[in-house]
Amino acid sequence: MFEKLIDSFEKLCLQIIIEILLVPVTIFKLFQDTHRCYDFSVHEMEKEETERFRDYLSPIKLSVYTSVIVSVLLMDYSGEQNFLSKIKGLSMVEKALFIFLMNNFTAVIFSVILLWYKKEKVNTVTFRTLLFSFIYTTVYTSTPFFILILSAMFIGHTVNIQSYMDHLDKLKDSGNYASGDYVFFMVFFLFIIMAIIGLVKLFKALHYILKENFSYHPYVVAFFTLLFFIIQIYYAGGFV
């Protein structure tokens, strides 16, 4: 009995380590080619359920490791007041589940819209493929924040914007800039670059998904791509 428990724990630890290592691999693959948001989902859904997502993380797990962690850190570490920080009486697991559902709200809505257009039911493979594809696209908005927050934590800074602006005002008066401040400036500059790249990648990924599932004139597809893009950016900006 004890040996079985140890074996189960060993498998669990190994699985977690593998998944953590697959996070940067999956993110790199998605940033490398935006078509993979949709192509990965289509390719994996053609396999048997036990054989899916072995070489990279599934969109659900990737979302847990990125968007949920980002939101939890912003809520508990940055000190910013948002509607999540005001929710009382919820455990960390319940908060994480709520954050996960909220972060992927646009993915569900976009999938339902395309499913309605294709006149298919929710419990079909098509819905899961679309849902997985749109969840993958959230990596383009969450990854820059993920990098910024982790970097800020390692160099001992806060991601609370107002707090940091107050800190900069004090530095201007004293003129004593610490080495950590220069490092943070560099990290923030890289964050801006990553954010711009992410926005471009997000637009391309959304356009490819719509083009593959929306049989209308290219200008119509471009219009809905822009609409989906604005909605996703507005929602992500307001939530995160």
XYZ file of C-alpha atoms in Angstrom:
240
model
C 0.000 0.000 0.000
C 2.784 2.393 0.991
C 4.818 1.491 -2.121
C 1.830 2.198 -4.364
C 1.420 5.572 -2.682
C 5.106 6.387 -3.225
C 4.894 5.265 -6.873
C 1.822 7.451 -7.437
C 3.560 10.416 -5.826
C 6.656 9.813 -7.976
C 4.573 9.737 -11.155
C 2.764 12.906 -10.101
C 6.028 14.774 -9.420
C 7.504 13.596 -12.710
C 4.395 14.668 -14.595
C 4.446 18.119 -12.994
C 8.153 18.569 -13.796
C 7.577 17.541 -17.417
C 4.627 19.916 -17.762
C 6.586 22.819 -16.272
C 9.391 22.159 -18.755
C 6.838 22.028 -21.581
C 5.503 25.509 -20.751
C 8.354 27.444 -22.462
C 8.473 24.872 -25.280
C 4.770 25.315 -26.042
C 4.937 29.103 -25.765
C 7.955 29.194 -28.091
C 6.184 27.019 -30.675
C 3.079 29.220 -30.597
C 5.111 32.425 -30.904
C 7.178 30.876 -33.680
C 4.140 30.166 -35.871
C 0.686 31.594 -35.132
C -0.964 28.944 -37.329
C -0.124 26.382 -34.665
C -2.877 27.710 -32.394
C -5.364 26.099 -34.753
C -3.217 23.410 -36.391
C -2.125 21.912 -33.057
C -5.749 21.652 -31.924
C -6.920 20.058 -35.166
C -4.016 17.616 -35.223
C -4.438 16.563 -31.589
C -8.205 16.130 -31.784
C -7.668 13.592 -34.581
C -5.761 11.351 -32.149
C -7.063 9.013 -29.497
C -7.775 10.779 -26.223
C -4.906 9.034 -24.385
C -2.414 10.056 -27.074
C -3.192 13.768 -27.181
C -0.798 16.567 -26.201
C 2.317 14.543 -25.444
C 4.907 16.808 -27.097
C 3.535 20.093 -25.716
C 0.971 21.287 -23.192
C -2.731 21.194 -23.841
C -4.358 24.646 -23.988
C -6.160 24.024 -20.696
C -2.947 23.271 -18.797
C -1.080 26.063 -20.543
C -3.789 28.501 -19.512
C -3.549 27.294 -15.919
C 0.227 27.784 -15.882
C 0.114 31.241 -17.490
C -3.115 33.246 -17.278
C -4.241 31.869 -13.910
C -0.822 32.332 -12.306
C -0.576 35.846 -13.766
C -3.985 36.786 -12.399
C -3.297 35.310 -8.957
C 0.021 37.164 -8.743
C -1.581 40.416 -9.857
C -4.326 39.943 -7.295
C -2.150 38.937 -4.335
C 1.263 40.417 -5.143
C 0.725 43.697 -6.933
C -1.694 45.101 -4.388
C -3.947 46.547 -7.098
C -7.580 46.793 -6.183
C -9.827 44.965 -8.609
C -13.073 43.082 -8.309
C -11.236 39.798 -7.691
C -9.335 41.148 -4.706
C -12.650 42.196 -3.153
C -14.143 38.702 -3.291
C -14.139 37.274 0.218
C -14.642 33.769 1.564
C -13.096 31.894 -1.392
C -10.224 29.449 -1.095
C -7.189 29.726 -3.371
C -8.447 26.747 -5.422
C -11.859 28.378 -5.849
C -10.216 31.677 -6.822
C -7.983 29.896 -9.331
C -10.968 28.124 -10.899
C -12.923 31.369 -11.097
C -9.934 33.164 -12.635
C -9.445 30.358 -15.164
C -13.074 30.574 -16.310
C -12.944 34.367 -16.524
C -9.635 34.402 -18.412
C -11.011 32.037 -21.039
C -14.431 33.677 -21.323
C -13.642 35.179 -24.725
C -12.442 31.783 -26.010
C -15.802 30.242 -25.098
C -17.785 33.105 -26.657
C -15.777 33.068 -29.903
C -16.126 29.276 -30.147
C -19.893 29.424 -29.642
C -20.219 32.136 -32.324
C -18.325 30.080 -34.900
C -20.165 26.944 -33.841
C -23.475 28.712 -34.407
C -22.237 29.800 -37.825
C -21.197 26.237 -38.702
C -24.547 24.945 -37.313
C -22.964 22.318 -35.101
C -23.652 21.238 -31.546
C -21.594 22.155 -28.500
C -20.615 18.562 -27.711
C -18.826 18.032 -31.031
C -15.129 17.733 -31.790
C -15.410 20.996 -33.738
C -16.308 22.918 -30.582
C -13.382 21.493 -28.629
C -11.043 22.245 -31.524
C -12.217 25.853 -31.724
C -12.151 26.269 -27.936
C -8.623 24.897 -27.697
C -7.504 27.150 -30.560
C -8.869 30.315 -28.964
C -7.459 29.375 -25.548
C -4.050 29.004 -27.169
C -4.324 32.581 -28.483
C -4.516 33.932 -24.903
C -0.823 33.075 -24.542
C 0.018 36.147 -26.637
C -1.468 38.493 -24.031
C -0.612 36.593 -20.847
C 3.042 35.705 -21.599
C 4.408 39.303 -21.524
C 2.718 39.881 -18.142
C 3.973 36.514 -16.916
C 7.567 37.483 -17.760
C 7.190 40.991 -16.305
C 5.777 39.781 -12.982
C 8.356 37.024 -12.484
C 11.192 39.403 -13.391
C 9.864 42.071 -11.036
C 9.626 39.538 -8.208
C 13.204 38.325 -8.751
C 14.678 41.846 -8.665
C 12.516 42.881 -5.715
C 10.172 45.351 -7.409
C 6.422 45.674 -7.352
C 4.117 45.553 -10.363
C 1.742 47.967 -8.670
C 1.889 50.824 -11.193
C 0.875 53.581 -8.776
C 3.349 52.378 -6.174
C 6.143 52.282 -8.710
C 5.308 55.777 -10.010
C 5.568 57.049 -6.422
C 8.908 55.277 -6.168
C 10.136 56.992 -9.356
C 9.094 60.406 -8.006
C 11.208 59.823 -4.915
C 14.155 58.753 -7.086
C 13.880 61.950 -9.152
C 14.082 64.045 -5.998
C 17.022 62.144 -4.536
C 18.760 61.204 -7.793
C 19.927 57.937 -6.260
C 19.075 55.227 -8.753
C 19.919 51.725 -7.578
C 21.186 49.025 -9.937
C 17.869 47.207 -9.485
C 16.038 50.204 -10.930
C 18.089 50.095 -14.135
C 17.478 46.363 -14.417
C 13.756 46.933 -14.004
C 13.818 49.607 -16.719
C 15.398 47.054 -19.067
C 12.840 44.396 -18.095
C 9.987 46.824 -18.646
C 11.406 47.788 -22.057
C 11.559 44.103 -23.020
C 7.992 43.738 -21.755
C 6.847 46.499 -24.123
C 8.570 44.769 -27.044
C 7.059 41.391 -26.079
C 3.626 42.987 -25.730
C 3.809 44.513 -29.217
C 4.952 41.209 -30.712
C 2.176 39.438 -28.823
C -0.470 41.765 -30.232
C 0.729 41.171 -33.789
C 0.810 37.411 -33.203
C -2.660 37.493 -31.654
C -4.143 39.226 -34.684
C -2.499 36.756 -37.058
C -3.673 33.746 -35.014
C -7.267 34.993 -34.849
C -7.255 35.731 -38.575
C -6.028 32.217 -39.389
C -8.666 30.561 -37.183
C -11.461 32.634 -38.714
C -10.163 32.117 -42.238
C -10.240 28.341 -41.718
C -13.803 28.369 -40.339
C -15.475 31.438 -41.849
C -16.214 31.035 -45.570
C -16.862 34.656 -46.512
C -15.084 37.362 -48.489
C -11.557 38.092 -47.152
C -12.621 41.613 -46.169
C -15.448 40.188 -44.053
C -13.018 37.766 -42.402
C -10.620 40.663 -41.754
C -13.434 42.707 -40.206
C -14.436 39.933 -37.792
C -10.767 39.280 -37.027
C -10.389 42.907 -36.011
C -13.610 42.705 -33.986
C -12.500 39.556 -32.145
C -9.058 41.115 -31.646
C -10.467 44.293 -30.070
C -12.824 42.324 -27.832
C -10.046 40.020 -26.612
C -7.628 42.900 -25.974
C -10.284 44.963 -24.194
C -11.326 42.034 -22.034
C -7.750 40.983 -21.228
C -6.762 44.547 -20.415
C -9.740 45.103 -18.143
C -9.360 41.786 -16.364
C -5.599 41.413 -16.032
